[in-house]
Coordinates of C-alpha atoms in Angstrom, one line a residue:
X1 CA 25.7 11.7 13.2
X2 CA 21.9 11.7 14.0
X3 CA 20.1 14.5 12.3
X4 CA 18.1 16.9 14.5
X5 CA 14.7 18.0 13.3
X6 CA 12.4 20.8 14.5
X7 CA 8.6 21.2 14.2
X8 CA 7.4 24.7 15.2
X9 CA 3.8 25.8 15.7
X10 CA 1.9 28.5 17.4
X11 CA -0.2 25.7 18.9
X12 CA 1.7 22.8 20.5
X13 CA -0.2 20.6 23.0
X14 CA 2.1 19.6 25.8
X15 CA 1.4 18.1 29.2
X16 CA 1.3 21.6 30.6
X17 CA -1.3 22.8 28.0
X18 CA -1.3 24.4 24.6
X19 CA 1.3 27.0 23.8
X20 CA 3.6 28.2 21.0
X21 CA 6.7 26.1 20.9
X22 CA 9.4 24.5 18.8
X23 CA 9.8 20.8 19.3
X24 CA 13.3 19.3 18.7
X25 CA 13.8 15.6 18.1
X26 CA 16.5 13.3 16.9
X27 CA 16.8 9.5 16.4
X28 CA 13.0 9.2 16.9
X29 CA 13.0 10.8 20.3
X30 CA 12.0 14.3 21.5
X31 CA 15.0 16.0 22.9
X32 CA 13.6 19.5 23.8
X33 CA 10.5 21.6 23.8
X34 CA 11.6 25.2 23.3
X35 CA 9.9 28.6 23.2
X36 CA 8.4 29.3 19.8
X37 CA 11.0 32.0 19.1
X38 CA 14.0 30.2 20.5
X39 CA 17.2 30.0 18.5
X40 CA 17.2 26.6 16.7
X41 CA 20.0 24.1 16.4
X42 CA 22.1 25.3 13.5
X43 CA 22.1 22.1 11.4
X44 CA 18.5 21.0 12.2
X45 CA 16.0 20.3 9.6
X46 CA 13.1 22.7 10.3
X47 CA 9.4 22.7 9.5
X48 CA 7.1 25.6 10.4
X49 CA 3.5 24.4 10.8
X50 CA 2.1 27.9 11.2
X51 CA -1.2 27.7 13.2
X52 CA -1.8 24.0 12.6
X53 CA -1.9 22.3 16.0
X54 CA 0.8 19.9 16.9
X55 CA -0.7 17.1 19.1
X56 CA 1.0 14.0 20.5
X57 CA 0.3 11.0 18.3
X58 CA -2.9 9.3 19.4
X59 CA -2.8 5.9 21.1
X60 CA -5.8 3.6 20.4
X61 CA -5.9 0.6 22.7
X62 CA -9.1 -0.9 21.4
X63 CA -8.8 -2.0 17.8
X64 CA -10.1 -5.3 16.2
X65 CA -7.7 -5.9 13.4
X66 CA -9.1 -9.4 12.8
X67 CA -5.8 -10.7 11.3
X68 CA -5.0 -13.5 10.7
X69 CA -8.1 -15.6 10.0
X70 CA -10.6 -12.8 9.2
X71 CA -8.4 -10.3 7.4
X72 CA -11.2 -9.7 4.9
X73 CA -12.9 -7.8 7.8
X74 CA -9.9 -5.5 8.1
X75 CA -6.2 -6.6 8.4
X76 CA -3.0 -5.0 9.7
X77 CA -2.1 -3.1 6.5
X78 CA -5.5 -1.4 6.1
X79 CA -6.1 -0.9 9.8
X80 CA -2.7 0.8 10.4
X81 CA -3.1 2.9 7.2
X82 CA -6.5 4.1 8.5
X83 CA -5.0 4.8 11.9
X84 CA -2.2 7.0 10.5
X85 CA -4.7 8.9 8.4
X86 CA -6.6 9.6 11.6
X87 CA -3.7 10.8 13.6
X88 CA -3.0 7.5 15.5
X89 CA 0.6 6.4 15.9
X90 CA 0.2 3.5 18.3
X91 CA -2.6 0.9 18.3
X92 CA -3.2 -2.2 20.5
X93 CA -4.9 -5.1 18.8
X94 CA -7.7 -7.0 20.5
X95 CA -7.3 -10.8 20.9
X96 CA -10.4 -11.5 18.8
X97 CA -11.8 -11.8 16.1
X98 CA -8.7 -13.2 14.6
X99 CA -8.2 -17.0 14.1
X100 CA -6.5 -18.1 16.2
X101 CA -7.4 -15.7 19.0
X102 CA -4.5 -14.4 21.1
X103 CA -5.0 -16.8 24.0
X104 CA -1.6 -18.6 24.1
X105 CA 2.0 -17.6 23.5
X106 CA 2.0 -19.6 20.3
X107 CA -1.1 -17.8 19.1
X108 CA 0.6 -14.5 19.9
X109 CA 3.6 -15.6 17.7
X110 CA 1.1 -16.3 14.9
X111 CA -0.4 -12.8 15.4
X112 CA 3.0 -11.2 15.3
X113 CA 3.9 -13.0 12.1
X114 CA 0.8 -11.6 10.5
X115 CA 1.7 -8.1 11.5
X116 CA 5.4 -8.2 10.7
X117 CA 6.4 -5.8 7.9
X118 CA 2.8 -4.7 7.4
X119 CA 2.1 -2.0 10.0
X120 CA 2.3 1.7 9.5
X121 CA 1.9 2.4 13.3
X122 CA 3.6 1.0 16.4
X123 CA 1.4 -2.0 17.2
X124 CA 1.0 -4.0 20.4
X125 CA -1.3 -6.8 21.5
X126 CA -3.8 -7.7 24.2
X127 CA -4.1 -11.3 25.3
X128 CA -7.3 -13.1 26.0
X129 CA -8.7 -14.7 29.1
X130 CA -11.0 -17.6 28.2
X131 CA -12.2 -20.8 29.9
X132 CA -9.3 -23.2 30.2
X133 CA -6.3 -20.9 29.5
X134 CA -5.5 -19.8 33.0
X135 CA -2.1 -21.6 32.8
X136 CA -1.3 -19.6 29.6
X137 CA -1.7 -16.1 31.1
X138 CA 1.7 -15.7 32.7
X139 CA 3.5 -16.9 29.5
X140 CA 1.5 -14.4 27.5
X141 CA 2.3 -11.6 29.9
X142 CA 6.0 -12.5 29.8
X143 CA 5.8 -12.5 26.0
X144 CA 4.7 -8.9 26.0
X145 CA 0.9 -8.5 25.9
X146 CA -0.4 -5.5 27.7
X147 CA -3.2 -7.3 29.5
X148 CA -6.1 -9.7 29.1
X149 CA -9.5 -9.3 27.6
X150 CA -12.5 -11.3 28.8
X151 CA -16.2 -11.3 28.1
X152 CA -19.0 -11.9 30.7
X153 CA -21.4 -13.0 28.0
X154 CA -21.0 -14.6 24.5
X155 CA -18.5 -12.7 22.4
X156 CA -20.1 -13.3 19.1
X157 CA -17.4 -15.7 17.9
X158 CA -17.2 -19.3 19.0
X159 CA -13.4 -19.4 19.4
X160 CA -13.4 -16.8 22.1
X161 CA -15.9 -18.0 24.8
X162 CA -16.9 -15.9 27.8
X163 CA -16.1 -16.5 31.5
X164 CA -18.7 -17.4 34.1
X165 CA -18.3 -16.1 37.7
X166 CA -16.0 -18.9 38.8
X167 CA -13.8 -18.6 35.7
X168 CA -13.6 -14.9 36.2
X169 CA -12.4 -15.3 39.8
X170 CA -9.8 -17.9 38.5
X171 CA -8.5 -15.5 35.9
X172 CA -8.4 -12.6 38.4
X173 CA -6.4 -14.7 40.9
X174 CA -4.0 -15.8 38.2
X175 CA -3.4 -12.3 37.0
X176 CA -3.0 -10.9 40.6
X177 CA 0.0 -13.1 41.0
X178 CA 1.9 -11.0 38.5
X179 CA -0.2 -7.8 38.7
X180 CA -1.6 -8.3 35.3
X181 CA -4.5 -6.2 33.9
X182 CA -7.9 -7.6 33.2
X183 CA -10.0 -5.7 30.6
X184 CA -13.6 -6.6 30.7
X185 CA -16.6 -6.5 28.3
X186 CA -19.1 -6.0 31.0
X187 CA -22.7 -6.9 30.3
X188 CA -24.7 -9.2 32.4
X189 CA -25.8 -12.3 30.5
X190 CA -28.9 -13.0 32.6
X191 CA -30.3 -9.5 32.1
X192 CA -29.5 -9.7 28.4
X193 CA -31.3 -13.0 28.1
X194 CA -34.3 -11.6 29.9
X195 CA -34.6 -8.5 27.9
X196 CA -37.2 -8.1 25.1
X197 CA -35.9 -9.8 22.0
X198 CA -37.4 -8.7 18.6
X199 CA -35.7 -9.0 15.3
X200 CA -36.2 -6.4 12.6
X201 CA -35.1 -2.9 11.6
X202 CA -36.3 -0.9 14.5
X203 CA -33.4 0.6 16.5
X204 CA -35.6 1.0 19.6
X205 CA -36.1 -2.7 19.7
X206 CA -32.4 -3.4 19.5
X207 CA -31.7 -0.8 22.2
X208 CA -34.2 -2.5 24.5
X209 CA -32.4 -5.8 24.0
X210 CA -29.2 -4.4 25.5
X211 CA -30.4 -2.5 28.6
X212 CA -28.1 -0.2 30.6
X213 CA -29.0 -2.3 33.6
X214 CA -27.0 -5.1 32.1
X215 CA -23.9 -3.0 32.0
X216 CA -24.5 -1.6 35.5
X217 CA -25.0 -5.1 37.1
X218 CA -21.9 -6.5 35.3
X219 CA -19.7 -3.6 36.3
X220 CA -20.9 -3.8 39.9
X221 CA -19.9 -7.5 39.9
X222 CA -16.5 -6.8 38.5
X223 CA -15.9 -4.0 41.1
X224 CA -17.0 -6.4 43.9
X225 CA -14.5 -9.0 42.8
X226 CA -11.7 -6.6 42.1
X227 CA -12.1 -5.1 45.6
X228 CA -12.1 -8.5 47.2
X229 CA -9.1 -9.9 45.3
X230 CA -7.0 -6.7 44.8
X231 CA -7.1 -7.1 41.0
X232 CA -6.4 -4.4 38.4
X233 CA -9.4 -4.1 36.1
X234 CA -10.4 -2.0 33.2
X235 CA -14.0 -1.5 31.9
X236 CA -14.2 -1.5 28.1
X237 CA -16.4 0.7 26.0
X238 CA -18.6 2.1 28.7
X239 CA -22.0 3.2 27.3
X240 CA -24.2 3.3 30.4
X241 CA -23.9 6.6 32.3
X242 CA -25.9 5.1 35.1
X243 CA -22.8 3.0 36.0
X244 CA -20.8 6.2 36.7
X245 CA -21.7 6.5 40.4
X246 CA -20.6 2.9 41.0
X247 CA -17.3 3.6 39.3
X248 CA -16.7 6.8 41.2
X249 CA -17.5 5.2 44.5
X250 CA -15.2 2.2 43.8
X251 CA -12.3 4.5 43.1
X252 CA -12.8 6.5 46.3
X253 CA -12.7 3.1 48.1
X254 CA -9.3 2.3 46.5
X255 CA -10.4 -0.3 43.8
X256 CA -7.8 -0.3 41.0
X257 CA -10.3 0.4 38.3
X258 CA -10.0 2.3 35.0
X259 CA -12.7 3.0 32.4
X260 CA -12.9 3.9 28.7
X261 CA -15.6 5.1 26.4
X262 CA -15.7 5.5 22.6
X263 CA -16.3 8.2 20.0
X264 CA -19.6 6.7 18.9
X265 CA -21.0 7.0 22.4
X266 CA -19.9 10.6 22.6
X267 CA -21.0 11.7 19.2
X268 CA -24.0 9.6 18.1
X269 CA -27.3 9.2 19.9
X270 CA -30.1 6.7 19.8
X271 CA -32.6 9.3 18.8
X272 CA -30.8 9.9 15.5
X273 CA -30.2 6.3 14.4
X274 CA -32.5 5.5 11.5
X275 CA -34.4 2.2 11.5
X276 CA -32.6 -0.4 9.4
X277 CA -29.2 1.5 9.7
X278 CA -27.2 -1.5 11.0
X279 CA -23.9 0.4 10.5
X280 CA -24.9 1.9 13.9
X281 CA -25.1 -1.4 15.7
X282 CA -22.6 -2.1 18.5
X283 CA -22.7 -3.8 21.8
X284 CA -23.2 -2.2 24.2
X285 CA -25.3 0.1 22.2
X286 CA -25.4 3.8 21.4
X287 CA -27.8 5.3 23.9
X288 CA -29.9 8.4 24.3
X289 CA -28.7 12.0 24.3
X290 CA -29.1 12.5 28.0
X291 CA -26.9 9.5 28.6
X292 CA -24.3 11.0 26.3
X293 CA -24.3 14.3 28.2
X294 CA -23.4 12.4 31.4
X295 CA -20.5 10.6 29.7
X296 CA -19.1 13.9 28.6
X297 CA -19.3 15.2 32.2
X298 CA -17.5 12.0 33.4
X299 CA -14.7 12.7 31.0
X300 CA -14.4 16.2 32.2
X301 CA -14.3 15.2 35.9
X302 CA -11.9 12.3 35.3
X303 CA -14.3 9.4 36.1
X304 CA -13.7 8.1 32.6
X305 CA -10.0 7.7 31.8
X306 CA -9.7 7.6 28.0
X307 CA -11.5 7.5 24.7
X308 CA -10.6 4.7 22.2
X309 CA -12.2 3.6 19.0
X310 CA -13.4 0.0 19.5
X311 CA -13.0 -0.3 15.8
X312 CA -14.8 -3.5 15.0
X313 CA -15.4 -3.8 11.3
X314 CA -16.8 -6.6 9.2
X315 CA -17.5 -7.4 5.6
X316 CA -20.5 -5.6 4.1
X317 CA -22.7 -8.7 4.0
X318 CA -22.5 -9.3 7.7
X319 CA -24.1 -5.9 8.4
X320 CA -27.3 -7.2 6.6
X321 CA -28.0 -3.9 4.9
X322 CA -30.4 -5.8 2.6
X323 CA -32.8 -6.5 5.5
X324 CA -31.7 -3.9 8.1
X325 CA -32.2 -6.5 10.8
X326 CA -30.4 -5.3 13.9
X327 CA -30.8 -8.7 15.6
X328 CA -28.7 -10.6 13.0
X329 CA -26.2 -7.8 11.8
X330 CA -22.7 -7.9 13.1
X331 CA -22.2 -5.5 16.0
X332 CA -19.3 -3.1 15.6
X333 CA -18.6 0.5 14.5
X334 CA -16.0 1.2 11.9
X335 CA -14.3 4.4 13.0
X336 CA -10.5 4.0 13.3
X337 CA -9.7 6.8 10.9
X338 CA -12.5 9.1 12.2
X339 CA -12.2 9.1 16.0
X340 CA -10.2 12.3 16.4
X341 CA -12.3 14.5 14.1
X342 CA -15.5 13.0 15.5
X343 CA -14.6 13.6 19.1
X344 CA -13.1 17.1 18.3
X345 CA -16.3 18.1 16.5
X346 CA -18.4 17.4 19.5
X347 CA -15.8 18.5 22.1
X348 CA -15.5 22.0 20.5
X349 CA -19.3 22.3 20.5
X350 CA -19.3 21.6 24.2
X351 CA -16.5 24.0 25.0
X352 CA -13.7 21.5 25.5
X353 CA -10.1 22.1 24.3
X354 CA -7.7 20.1 22.1
X355 CA -5.5 19.7 25.2
X356 CA -8.4 17.8 26.9
X357 CA -8.9 15.7 23.7
X358 CA -5.2 14.8 23.7
X359 CA -5.5 13.8 27.3
X360 CA -8.4 11.5 26.6
X361 CA -7.1 10.0 23.3
X362 CA -3.3 10.0 23.7
X363 CA -2.1 10.3 27.3
X364 CA -4.9 8.3 28.9
X365 CA -4.6 5.2 26.6
X366 CA -0.8 5.4 26.9
X367 CA -1.2 5.1 30.7
X368 CA -3.6 2.2 30.4
X369 CA -1.1 0.2 28.3
X370 CA 1.9 1.1 30.5
X371 CA 3.4 3.2 27.7
X372 CA 3.4 6.5 29.6
X373 CA 6.9 8.0 29.6
X374 CA 7.3 6.7 26.0
X375 CA 4.0 7.6 24.3
X376 CA 1.2 10.0 24.8
X377 CA 2.9 13.4 25.3
X378 CA 5.1 16.0 23.6
X379 CA 7.9 16.0 26.2
X380 CA 11.6 15.3 26.2
X381 CA 12.3 11.5 26.3
X382 CA 9.1 10.5 24.6
X383 CA 8.9 9.1 21.1
X384 CA 8.6 11.7 18.4
X385 CA 5.1 10.7 17.6
X386 CA 3.0 13.7 16.4
X387 CA -0.4 14.5 14.8
X388 CA -0.6 17.7 12.8
X389 CA -4.3 18.9 12.9
X390 CA -6.1 21.8 11.2
X391 CA -8.8 22.2 13.9
X392 CA -11.0 24.5 11.8
X393 CA -10.8 22.4 8.6
X394 CA -13.9 20.4 7.7
X395 CA -14.7 17.4 5.5
X396 CA -17.7 15.2 4.8
X397 CA -17.2 11.5 5.4
X398 CA -17.2 9.4 2.3
X399 CA -16.8 5.7 3.2
X400 CA -15.2 4.9 -0.2
X401 CA -12.4 7.4 0.6
X402 CA -11.4 5.9 3.9
X403 CA -8.5 3.4 4.3
X404 CA -10.8 0.9 6.1
X405 CA -11.0 -2.4 4.1
X406 CA -14.8 -2.3 4.0
X407 CA -16.6 1.0 3.0
X408 CA -19.2 1.2 5.7
X409 CA -19.3 3.5 8.7
X410 CA -21.9 5.1 10.9
X411 CA -20.3 8.5 10.2
X412 CA -21.1 8.4 6.4
X413 CA -22.3 11.8 5.2
X414 CA -21.4 13.7 8.4
X415 CA -19.4 16.9 8.2
X416 CA -16.6 16.8 10.8
X417 CA -14.2 19.4 12.1
X418 CA -10.5 18.6 12.3
X419 CA -8.4 17.6 9.3
X420 CA -5.3 15.6 9.9
X421 CA -2.5 17.1 7.8
X422 CA 0.3 14.8 8.8
X423 CA 1.2 12.0 11.2
X424 CA 4.8 11.4 12.4
X425 CA 6.0 8.1 13.8
X426 CA 9.2 8.4 15.8
X427 CA 10.1 11.5 13.8
X428 CA 9.3 10.4 10.3
X429 CA 6.1 11.0 8.2
X430 CA 4.1 7.8 8.8
X431 CA 2.0 7.9 5.7
X432 CA 5.1 7.8 3.5
X433 CA 6.8 5.0 5.4
X434 CA 4.6 1.9 5.0
X435 CA 5.6 -1.0 7.1
X436 CA 7.5 1.3 9.5
X437 CA 5.8 0.3 12.7
X438 CA 7.2 -1.8 15.5
X439 CA 5.8 -3.4 18.7
X440 CA 6.3 -1.2 21.8
X441 CA 7.2 -2.9 25.0
X442 CA 5.4 -2.0 28.2
X443 CA 7.4 0.9 29.8
X444 CA 7.5 -1.1 33.1
X445 CA 7.3 -4.7 34.3
X446 CA 7.9 -6.1 30.9
X447 CA 11.6 -6.6 30.1
X448 CA 10.6 -9.5 27.8
X449 CA 8.6 -7.3 25.4
X450 CA 9.8 -8.0 21.9
X451 CA 9.9 -5.9 18.8
X452 CA 8.3 -6.5 15.4
X453 CA 11.2 -6.6 13.1
X454 CA 11.2 -3.6 10.7
X455 CA 12.4 -3.4 7.1
X456 CA 16.0 -2.4 6.5
X457 CA 16.4 1.3 6.8
X458 CA 13.6 1.8 9.3
X459 CA 14.5 4.1 12.2

């Protein structure tokens, strides 16, 4: 007989908002959301969370695990442990910077083998769209990837080249035949090549080398082609607020377009980045405070669909802390464990609620990946994935105490609100069940999605 369990809190975030409730689950699935004072099933195992907030487990659809091939940068074991510590129960791995990249079904099998038995979270995969692999896209889709990432300019690793306009059209047309999703790193290479290029430690020089206009022009081009070809497209890691009117107009015109942004764009500003602090380098870059204000407004009005980490770590030497040279340092923010408290710290300051944060960081990414109905909400029929958060608790970020493989992050020394007390994956404490994750299949259009085999005894 399957044991019933109950988590009760005065603050449960459901799709209808925050309220006192008792959440009943069994066999890894939520069976009921009852009033806080409801009579409980007589044989249920019961936990009272008091005033800690019960959130749906977060879904992070933009994580560079870099495994296999560059596991010294992160790896499935450390990435998923960091995710659980940050309240994330489902992550989706990007097709680069692993070696091989996830650009064929055979490479996907290699990726799955690297993850098997080593993930604390449920873990899915994006495929890649690169020059020459158009014929592989359908097989990757049928094998279970959630969509296909491409770059419009060099990616930073040779094994994952970018698409030119003709190749982008070819990929869009191939994906349109099975309604696949194209997710795009959108910066225009011509504008980047023509921007001022100075090496050295000055953040202002680096920022000038990645102008907002490069994002805006690339996004405009993607929108034009998506409208022309009826494609489904998603803009990754939006940092340029000046692209928001283009995005809003495209949606009004029926373009099938979604957009994400990231915690670092919502919580860090160009004005506060010290010269030589290469831990803040990412592409596209962290921009000015006024730009950040507009991104928050776009989240509030629904122009931006979700907030995901774009966790892109590297080894310490690749950040070139010895020289502080932004031009040569690896571009990526390590934040997988810190996204929820970072966003909540700024959200509460701006008057937003935890229900809104859950919408941006759980329900929104679940919809993007086709996991809505399974992940992203505390509601009957969904997986019993939960984050228990003390929203008033604070901590100061010490990189050495994070689960990330390499102890460097742009959040070092910051005091953040929101302490994750526990994370439940399909009804069981995730931190105490290493290697308990599996691969979620897309909720629709993917009967071929396969599971990562779990250790004996896993639920």
